[in-house]
Amino acid sequence: MHRLWLPVCLTVLICSCAQYARPINTSADTRYSEVPVFFATNRNDTNDDNLNKRFGEYRSAPKYGIGTVAIPDDYPKAKQENYMRWNLILTRDPEEQPAVLDISRYKSTEHFRQINQQLQESTDKTLLFFIHGFNVPFERIIRISAKLAYDLEIDGAVSFFSWPSEHNATRYSADEGHLLWAQSDINWYVDQLFRQTSAEQIIFMAHSMGSRAMVNAIIEQFENHPEDIARSAALVFMAPDIDATVFSRDYAPQLTDFGIPVSLYVSSDDIALSVSRVLHRYPRAGEAGPDIVIVPGIDTIDATDSDADFLGHEYYFQGAQTIMDLYLWLAEGMPPELRGLEPVETERGTYWKIVPAPNADSPEP
């Protein structure tokens, strides 16, 4: 039976993590804003003139740089009244997506110098750091990172680490190995964000398989440098592809001891994590339902009713309600009880549920 499931599982995994959207046309008559995104990667540099193929899927020495991404000028921000209706997954124009305009590599010292310059020119001195999940190409994560910075109105700087994820449905286990191989480079980069940047607050965010690298990096960092906790604004796990029991038993107690705000976004409609559950034989920390992770000191947010891709795995940047909730928390500083979430009481504790979006065709209030 499991052999019959495997091809189906692998097909779902590649569909869930390798969707492509046509970028906007950046011709002279197109109006867009330029969003700078800093990056670190241990992928191979292809030196391809096509920016969408600049970094490949093979392991390599760490590299650093900055990319520029175009965001359409008519793309509303989360705080605007029309955001919820505009960002509903079925109403967006597929041709109005972020586009990579430029990628430049620098030595690590220049990389951090430019991050500091960006921070010095900002008002809140906040840095958003992101780690992606399984089967995500470099060009996609640079566009996603720019969209997150735009949606959350990060005035400081945004940076991400891209590990050598492969583009092959049968390479899920290989990606797990690549991520494990990349862990030491990720740990070093996280440490340098504290050592070499002037960020006053750092938001840490990870999606899916990338959550494994993030939780390990954060625990090592704060155990070795507890003084860095004061500069950590939040830790966000989106659809984490981590064993649910391991997260609750091993990771959560350490994370809550650090005393920084931690949120876990989950869904019972996440087909990709359902497949991962079949492959691993145990629930994932990013799944809702009867096995939902509830830990004192961690806010669990059920995003099942957030509009997202049809596989329910990328609601963290496609689901209007999830983006709005992230904005209210990270930009406005609102706790769950003030963000319009529905509290759900259980014997194990309370978690929060995102309220379904209004109909996209409903009249404006």
PDB file of C-alpha atoms in Angstrom, residues 98-325:
ATOM      1  CA  PRO A  98       7.174  40.303  -8.348  1.00  0.00           C
ATOM      2  CA  ALA A  99      10.066  40.149 -10.834  1.00  0.00           C
ATOM      3  CA  VAL A 100      13.801  39.883 -10.188  1.00  0.00           C
ATOM      4  CA  LEU A 101      15.554  42.918 -11.699  1.00  0.00           C
ATOM      5  CA  ASP A 102      19.129  42.444 -10.558  1.00  0.00           C
ATOM      6  CA  ILE A 103      21.424  40.138  -8.559  1.00  0.00           C
ATOM      7  CA  SER A 104      24.878  41.172  -7.322  1.00  0.00           C
ATOM      8  CA  ARG A 105      27.406  39.152  -5.340  1.00  0.00           C
ATOM      9  CA  TYR A 106      29.673  40.597  -2.650  1.00  0.00           C
ATOM     10  CA  LYS A 107      32.177  39.369  -0.120  1.00  0.00           C
ATOM     11  CA  SER A 108      30.679  38.796   3.306  1.00  0.00           C
ATOM     12  CA  THR A 109      32.153  42.009   4.760  1.00  0.00           C
ATOM     13  CA  GLU A 110      30.592  44.126   2.004  1.00  0.00           C
ATOM     14  CA  HIS A 111      27.343  42.175   2.327  1.00  0.00           C
ATOM     15  CA  PHE A 112      26.970  43.071   5.990  1.00  0.00           C
ATOM     16  CA  ARG A 113      28.137  46.643   5.356  1.00  0.00           C
ATOM     17  CA  GLN A 114      25.305  47.096   2.877  1.00  0.00           C
ATOM     18  CA  ILE A 115      22.792  45.595   5.298  1.00  0.00           C
ATOM     19  CA  ASN A 116      23.936  48.143   7.878  1.00  0.00           C
ATOM     20  CA  GLN A 117      23.627  50.960   5.378  1.00  0.00           C
ATOM     21  CA  GLN A 118      20.062  49.881   4.646  1.00  0.00           C
ATOM     22  CA  LEU A 119      19.304  49.728   8.377  1.00  0.00           C
ATOM     23  CA  GLN A 120      20.820  53.145   9.025  1.00  0.00           C
ATOM     24  CA  GLU A 121      18.527  54.671   6.420  1.00  0.00           C
ATOM     25  CA  SER A 122      15.450  53.087   8.034  1.00  0.00           C
ATOM     26  CA  THR A 123      13.339  54.267  10.956  1.00  0.00           C
ATOM     27  CA  ASP A 124      12.758  51.071  12.942  1.00  0.00           C
ATOM     28  CA  LYS A 125      16.113  49.247  12.400  1.00  0.00           C
ATOM     29  CA  THR A 126      14.295  45.896  11.986  1.00  0.00           C
ATOM     30  CA  LEU A 127      15.711  42.962  10.021  1.00  0.00           C
ATOM     31  CA  LEU A 128      13.542  40.131   8.662  1.00  0.00           C
ATOM     32  CA  PHE A 129      15.429  36.860   8.135  1.00  0.00           C
ATOM     33  CA  PHE A 130      13.823  33.967   6.254  1.00  0.00           C
ATOM     34  CA  ILE A 131      14.647  30.316   5.451  1.00  0.00           C
ATOM     35  CA  HIS A 132      12.684  28.492   2.738  1.00  0.00           C
ATOM     36  CA  GLY A 133      11.503  24.902   2.548  1.00  0.00           C
ATOM     37  CA  PHE A 134      11.650  21.900   0.203  1.00  0.00           C
ATOM     38  CA  ASN A 135      11.885  22.219  -3.578  1.00  0.00           C
ATOM     39  CA  VAL A 136      12.196  25.995  -3.783  1.00  0.00           C
ATOM     40  CA  PRO A 137      14.460  27.581  -6.430  1.00  0.00           C
ATOM     41  CA  PHE A 138      16.552  30.639  -5.652  1.00  0.00           C
ATOM     42  CA  GLU A 139      14.589  32.995  -7.895  1.00  0.00           C
ATOM     43  CA  ARG A 140      11.340  32.055  -6.188  1.00  0.00           C
ATOM     44  CA  ILE A 141      12.596  32.648  -2.676  1.00  0.00           C
ATOM     45  CA  ILE A 142      14.039  36.051  -3.546  1.00  0.00           C
ATOM     46  CA  ARG A 143      10.617  37.097  -4.866  1.00  0.00           C
ATOM     47  CA  ILE A 144       8.815  35.645  -1.856  1.00  0.00           C
ATOM     48  CA  SER A 145      11.172  37.452   0.532  1.00  0.00           C
ATOM     49  CA  ALA A 146      10.536  40.750  -1.240  1.00  0.00           C
ATOM     50  CA  LYS A 147       6.781  40.195  -1.051  1.00  0.00           C
ATOM     51  CA  LEU A 148       6.999  39.451   2.675  1.00  0.00           C
ATOM     52  CA  ALA A 149       8.988  42.641   3.256  1.00  0.00           C
ATOM     53  CA  TYR A 150       6.422  44.608   1.253  1.00  0.00           C
ATOM     54  CA  ASP A 151       3.392  43.008   2.923  1.00  0.00           C
ATOM     55  CA  LEU A 152       4.779  43.425   6.437  1.00  0.00           C
ATOM     56  CA  GLU A 153       6.133  46.924   5.729  1.00  0.00           C
ATOM     57  CA  ILE A 154       9.639  46.062   6.876  1.00  0.00           C
ATOM     58  CA  ASP A 155      11.325  49.461   6.863  1.00  0.00           C
ATOM     59  CA  GLY A 156      14.741  48.054   7.758  1.00  0.00           C
ATOM     60  CA  ALA A 157      16.193  45.160   5.771  1.00  0.00           C
ATOM     61  CA  VAL A 158      15.202  41.677   4.630  1.00  0.00           C
ATOM     62  CA  SER A 159      17.594  38.769   4.202  1.00  0.00           C
ATOM     63  CA  PHE A 160      17.250  35.076   3.486  1.00  0.00           C
ATOM     64  CA  PHE A 161      19.398  31.959   3.385  1.00  0.00           C
ATOM     65  CA  SER A 162      18.909  29.694   0.372  1.00  0.00           C
ATOM     66  CA  TRP A 163      20.200  26.148   0.747  1.00  0.00           C
ATOM     67  CA  PRO A 164      20.614  23.840  -2.303  1.00  0.00           C
ATOM     68  CA  SER A 165      17.097  22.491  -2.618  1.00  0.00           C
ATOM     69  CA  GLU A 166      16.601  20.314  -5.716  1.00  0.00           C
ATOM     70  CA  HIS A 167      13.892  20.492  -8.391  1.00  0.00           C
ATOM     71  CA  ASN A 168      12.814  16.895  -8.425  1.00  0.00           C
ATOM     72  CA  ALA A 169       9.780  15.247  -6.864  1.00  0.00           C
ATOM     73  CA  THR A 170      11.778  12.124  -6.091  1.00  0.00           C
ATOM     74  CA  ARG A 171      14.478  14.069  -4.224  1.00  0.00           C
ATOM     75  CA  TYR A 172      12.647  14.865  -0.991  1.00  0.00           C
ATOM     76  CA  SER A 173      15.068  12.733   1.019  1.00  0.00           C
ATOM     77  CA  ALA A 174      17.983  14.338  -0.828  1.00  0.00           C
ATOM     78  CA  ASP A 175      16.680  17.771   0.161  1.00  0.00           C
ATOM     79  CA  GLU A 176      16.578  16.636   3.768  1.00  0.00           C
ATOM     80  CA  GLY A 177      20.246  15.736   3.409  1.00  0.00           C
ATOM     81  CA  HIS A 178      21.098  19.031   1.711  1.00  0.00           C
ATOM     82  CA  LEU A 179      19.447  20.985   4.510  1.00  0.00           C
ATOM     83  CA  LEU A 180      21.348  19.026   7.141  1.00  0.00           C
ATOM     84  CA  TRP A 181      24.573  19.683   5.199  1.00  0.00           C
ATOM     85  CA  ALA A 182      23.768  23.418   5.087  1.00  0.00           C
ATOM     86  CA  GLN A 183      23.068  23.702   8.819  1.00  0.00           C
ATOM     87  CA  SER A 184      26.539  24.888   9.861  1.00  0.00           C
ATOM     88  CA  ASP A 185      26.519  27.637   7.210  1.00  0.00           C
ATOM     89  CA  ILE A 186      23.061  28.719   8.345  1.00  0.00           C
ATOM     90  CA  ASN A 187      24.195  28.774  11.972  1.00  0.00           C
ATOM     91  CA  TRP A 188      27.175  30.946  11.045  1.00  0.00           C
ATOM     92  CA  TYR A 189      25.013  33.398   9.126  1.00  0.00           C
ATOM     93  CA  VAL A 190      22.512  33.734  11.967  1.00  0.00           C
ATOM     94  CA  ASP A 191      25.391  34.453  14.342  1.00  0.00           C
ATOM     95  CA  GLN A 192      26.776  37.106  11.986  1.00  0.00           C
ATOM     96  CA  LEU A 193      23.417  38.854  11.818  1.00  0.00           C
ATOM     97  CA  PHE A 194      23.979  39.595  15.496  1.00  0.00           C
ATOM     98  CA  ARG A 195      27.736  40.152  15.317  1.00  0.00           C
ATOM     99  CA  GLN A 196      27.989  42.261  12.161  1.00  0.00           C
ATOM    100  CA  THR A 197      24.695  44.115  11.733  1.00  0.00           C
ATOM    101  CA  SER A 198      23.210  47.037  13.623  1.00  0.00           C
ATOM    102  CA  ALA A 199      19.703  45.576  13.589  1.00  0.00           C
ATOM    103  CA  GLU A 200      17.928  46.493  16.797  1.00  0.00           C
ATOM    104  CA  GLN A 201      15.269  43.819  16.285  1.00  0.00           C
ATOM    105  CA  ILE A 202      15.426  40.660  14.168  1.00  0.00           C
ATOM    106  CA  ILE A 203      12.347  38.729  13.043  1.00  0.00           C
ATOM    107  CA  PHE A 204      13.107  35.076  12.275  1.00  0.00           C
ATOM    108  CA  MET A 205      10.734  33.302   9.902  1.00  0.00           C
ATOM    109  CA  ALA A 206      10.906  29.837   8.336  1.00  0.00           C
ATOM    110  CA  HIS A 207       8.640  27.765   6.118  1.00  0.00           C
ATOM    111  CA  SER A 208       8.103  24.007   5.920  1.00  0.00           C
ATOM    112  CA  MET A 209      11.366  22.002   5.915  1.00  0.00           C
ATOM    113  CA  GLY A 210      13.328  25.206   6.503  1.00  0.00           C
ATOM    114  CA  SER A 211      11.866  25.316  10.014  1.00  0.00           C
ATOM    115  CA  ARG A 212      14.192  22.471  10.989  1.00  0.00           C
ATOM    116  CA  ALA A 213      17.257  24.566  10.175  1.00  0.00           C
ATOM    117  CA  MET A 214      15.817  27.649  11.853  1.00  0.00           C
ATOM    118  CA  VAL A 215      14.964  25.981  15.148  1.00  0.00           C
ATOM    119  CA  ASN A 216      18.406  24.379  15.375  1.00  0.00           C
ATOM    120  CA  ALA A 217      20.162  27.643  14.521  1.00  0.00           C
ATOM    121  CA  ILE A 218      18.148  29.656  17.046  1.00  0.00           C
ATOM    122  CA  ILE A 219      18.661  27.188  19.887  1.00  0.00           C
ATOM    123  CA  GLU A 220      22.412  27.039  19.278  1.00  0.00           C
ATOM    124  CA  GLN A 221      22.646  30.824  18.982  1.00  0.00           C
ATOM    125  CA  PHE A 222      20.806  31.645  22.181  1.00  0.00           C
ATOM    126  CA  GLU A 223      22.486  28.916  24.188  1.00  0.00           C
ATOM    127  CA  ASN A 224      25.901  30.275  23.161  1.00  0.00           C
ATOM    128  CA  HIS A 225      24.939  33.960  23.181  1.00  0.00           C
ATOM    129  CA  PRO A 226      22.006  34.590  25.538  1.00  0.00           C
ATOM    130  CA  GLU A 227      22.661  38.321  25.205  1.00  0.00           C
ATOM    131  CA  ASP A 228      21.290  38.117  21.641  1.00  0.00           C
ATOM    132  CA  ILE A 229      17.809  37.243  22.883  1.00  0.00           C
ATOM    133  CA  ALA A 230      17.109  40.913  23.624  1.00  0.00           C
ATOM    134  CA  ARG A 231      17.491  41.767  19.916  1.00  0.00           C
ATOM    135  CA  SER A 232      15.114  39.016  18.753  1.00  0.00           C
ATOM    136  CA  ALA A 233      11.642  40.358  18.028  1.00  0.00           C
ATOM    137  CA  ALA A 234       9.845  37.162  17.021  1.00  0.00           C
ATOM    138  CA  LEU A 235      10.212  33.599  15.797  1.00  0.00           C
ATOM    139  CA  VAL A 236       7.664  32.473  13.200  1.00  0.00           C
ATOM    140  CA  PHE A 237       7.212  28.902  11.974  1.00  0.00           C
ATOM    141  CA  MET A 238       4.982  28.623   8.901  1.00  0.00           C
ATOM    142  CA  ALA A 239       3.701  25.099   8.118  1.00  0.00           C
ATOM    143  CA  PRO A 240       6.745  23.526   9.803  1.00  0.00           C
ATOM    144  CA  ASP A 241       7.687  20.125   8.397  1.00  0.00           C
ATOM    145  CA  ILE A 242       8.973  18.894  11.753  1.00  0.00           C
ATOM    146  CA  ASP A 243       7.845  15.856  13.718  1.00  0.00           C
ATOM    147  CA  ALA A 244       5.065  17.206  15.958  1.00  0.00           C
ATOM    148  CA  THR A 245       6.166  15.282  19.044  1.00  0.00           C
ATOM    149  CA  VAL A 246       9.803  16.263  18.599  1.00  0.00           C
ATOM    150  CA  PHE A 247       8.751  19.903  18.342  1.00  0.00           C
ATOM    151  CA  SER A 248       6.539  19.765  21.447  1.00  0.00           C
ATOM    152  CA  ARG A 249       8.849  17.610  23.568  1.00  0.00           C
ATOM    153  CA  ASP A 250      12.321  18.784  22.559  1.00  0.00           C
ATOM    154  CA  TYR A 251      12.213  22.167  20.845  1.00  0.00           C
ATOM    155  CA  ALA A 252       9.291  24.006  22.438  1.00  0.00           C
ATOM    156  CA  PRO A 253      10.604  23.923  26.046  1.00  0.00           C
ATOM    157  CA  GLN A 254      13.895  25.456  24.919  1.00  0.00           C
ATOM    158  CA  LEU A 255      12.204  28.094  22.775  1.00  0.00           C
ATOM    159  CA  THR A 256       9.827  29.175  25.524  1.00  0.00           C
ATOM    160  CA  ASP A 257      12.695  29.398  28.012  1.00  0.00           C
ATOM    161  CA  PHE A 258      14.281  32.057  25.801  1.00  0.00           C
ATOM    162  CA  GLY A 259      11.264  34.275  26.384  1.00  0.00           C
ATOM    163  CA  ILE A 260      10.868  35.602  22.831  1.00  0.00           C
ATOM    164  CA  PRO A 261       7.470  35.631  21.067  1.00  0.00           C
ATOM    165  CA  VAL A 262       6.978  32.395  19.102  1.00  0.00           C
ATOM    166  CA  SER A 263       4.105  31.582  16.756  1.00  0.00           C
ATOM    167  CA  LEU A 264       3.287  28.358  14.971  1.00  0.00           C
ATOM    168  CA  TYR A 265       1.046  28.628  11.890  1.00  0.00           C
ATOM    169  CA  VAL A 266      -0.727  25.365  11.051  1.00  0.00           C
ATOM    170  CA  SER A 267      -3.482  24.017   8.810  1.00  0.00           C
ATOM    171  CA  SER A 268      -5.606  20.900   8.506  1.00  0.00           C
ATOM    172  CA  ASP A 269      -5.843  21.431   4.723  1.00  0.00           C
ATOM    173  CA  ASP A 270      -2.091  21.370   4.091  1.00  0.00           C
ATOM    174  CA  ILE A 271      -1.826  18.510   1.611  1.00  0.00           C
ATOM    175  CA  ALA A 272       1.964  18.753   1.402  1.00  0.00           C
ATOM    176  CA  LEU A 273       2.290  18.131   5.139  1.00  0.00           C
ATOM    177  CA  SER A 274      -0.280  15.344   4.933  1.00  0.00           C
ATOM    178  CA  VAL A 275       2.023  13.689   2.409  1.00  0.00           C
ATOM    179  CA  SER A 276       5.024  14.277   4.669  1.00  0.00           C
ATOM    180  CA  ARG A 277       3.057  12.663   7.472  1.00  0.00           C
ATOM    181  CA  VAL A 278       2.570   9.549   5.318  1.00  0.00           C
ATOM    182  CA  LEU A 279       6.257   9.459   4.396  1.00  0.00           C
ATOM    183  CA  HIS A 280       7.414   9.910   7.997  1.00  0.00           C
ATOM    184  CA  ARG A 281       4.504   7.956   9.577  1.00  0.00           C
ATOM    185  CA  TYR A 282       3.897  10.602  12.239  1.00  0.00           C
ATOM    186  CA  PRO A 283       2.128  14.002  12.421  1.00  0.00           C
ATOM    187  CA  ARG A 284       3.944  17.192  11.462  1.00  0.00           C
ATOM    188  CA  ALA A 285       4.120  20.300  13.642  1.00  0.00           C
ATOM    189  CA  GLY A 286       2.459  22.320  10.871  1.00  0.00           C
ATOM    190  CA  GLU A 287      -0.716  20.224  10.862  1.00  0.00           C
ATOM    191  CA  ALA A 288      -3.919  21.228  12.631  1.00  0.00           C
ATOM    192  CA  GLY A 289      -6.676  18.789  13.594  1.00  0.00           C
ATOM    193  CA  PRO A 290      -6.571  16.328  16.514  1.00  0.00           C
ATOM    194  CA  ASP A 291      -2.751  16.353  16.639  1.00  0.00           C
ATOM    195  CA  ILE A 292      -2.403  20.147  16.658  1.00  0.00           C
ATOM    196  CA  VAL A 293       0.605  21.336  18.658  1.00  0.00           C
ATOM    197  CA  ILE A 294      -0.440  23.329  21.729  1.00  0.00           C
ATOM    198  CA  VAL A 295       2.355  24.462  24.025  1.00  0.00           C
ATOM    199  CA  PRO A 296       2.157  27.084  26.798  1.00  0.00           C
ATOM    200  CA  GLY A 297       4.153  30.118  25.741  1.00  0.00           C
ATOM    201  CA  ILE A 298       3.734  29.506  21.994  1.00  0.00           C
ATOM    202  CA  ASP A 299       0.840  30.939  19.982  1.00  0.00           C
ATOM    203  CA  THR A 300      -0.558  28.294  17.643  1.00  0.00           C
ATOM    204  CA  ILE A 301      -2.540  29.865  14.788  1.00  0.00           C
ATOM    205  CA  ASP A 302      -4.841  27.608  12.751  1.00  0.00           C
ATOM    206  CA  ALA A 303      -4.733  29.012   9.203  1.00  0.00           C
ATOM    207  CA  THR A 304      -6.991  26.338   7.687  1.00  0.00           C
ATOM    208  CA  ASP A 305      -9.526  28.960   6.596  1.00  0.00           C
ATOM    209  CA  SER A 306      -6.930  31.278   5.094  1.00  0.00           C
ATOM    210  CA  ASP A 307      -7.121  31.498   1.305  1.00  0.00           C
ATOM    211  CA  ALA A 308      -4.013  29.928  -0.201  1.00  0.00           C
ATOM    212  CA  ASP A 309      -2.757  27.756  -3.028  1.00  0.00           C
ATOM    213  CA  PHE A 310      -4.920  24.731  -3.791  1.00  0.00           C
ATOM    214  CA  LEU A 311      -2.589  22.485  -1.773  1.00  0.00           C
ATOM    215  CA  GLY A 312      -2.867  24.713   1.288  1.00  0.00           C
ATOM    216  CA  HIS A 313       0.877  24.898   1.931  1.00  0.00           C
ATOM    217  CA  GLU A 314       1.874  28.442   0.985  1.00  0.00           C
ATOM    218  CA  TYR A 315      -0.685  30.458   2.933  1.00  0.00           C
ATOM    219  CA  TYR A 316       2.147  32.408   4.572  1.00  0.00           C
ATOM    220  CA  PHE A 317       2.563  34.568   1.468  1.00  0.00           C
ATOM    221  CA  GLN A 318      -0.515  33.729  -0.634  1.00  0.00           C
ATOM    222  CA  GLY A 319      -3.259  33.707   1.985  1.00  0.00           C
ATOM    223  CA  ALA A 320      -4.659  37.190   2.587  1.00  0.00           C
ATOM    224  CA  GLN A 321      -5.873  36.414   6.108  1.00  0.00           C
ATOM    225  CA  THR A 322      -2.544  34.936   7.200  1.00  0.00           C
ATOM    226  CA  ILE A 323      -0.615  37.879   5.784  1.00  0.00           C
ATOM    227  CA  MET A 324      -2.989  40.273   7.526  1.00  0.00           C
ATOM    228  CA  ASP A 325      -2.534  38.409  10.810  1.00  0.00           C
TER     229      ASP A 325
END
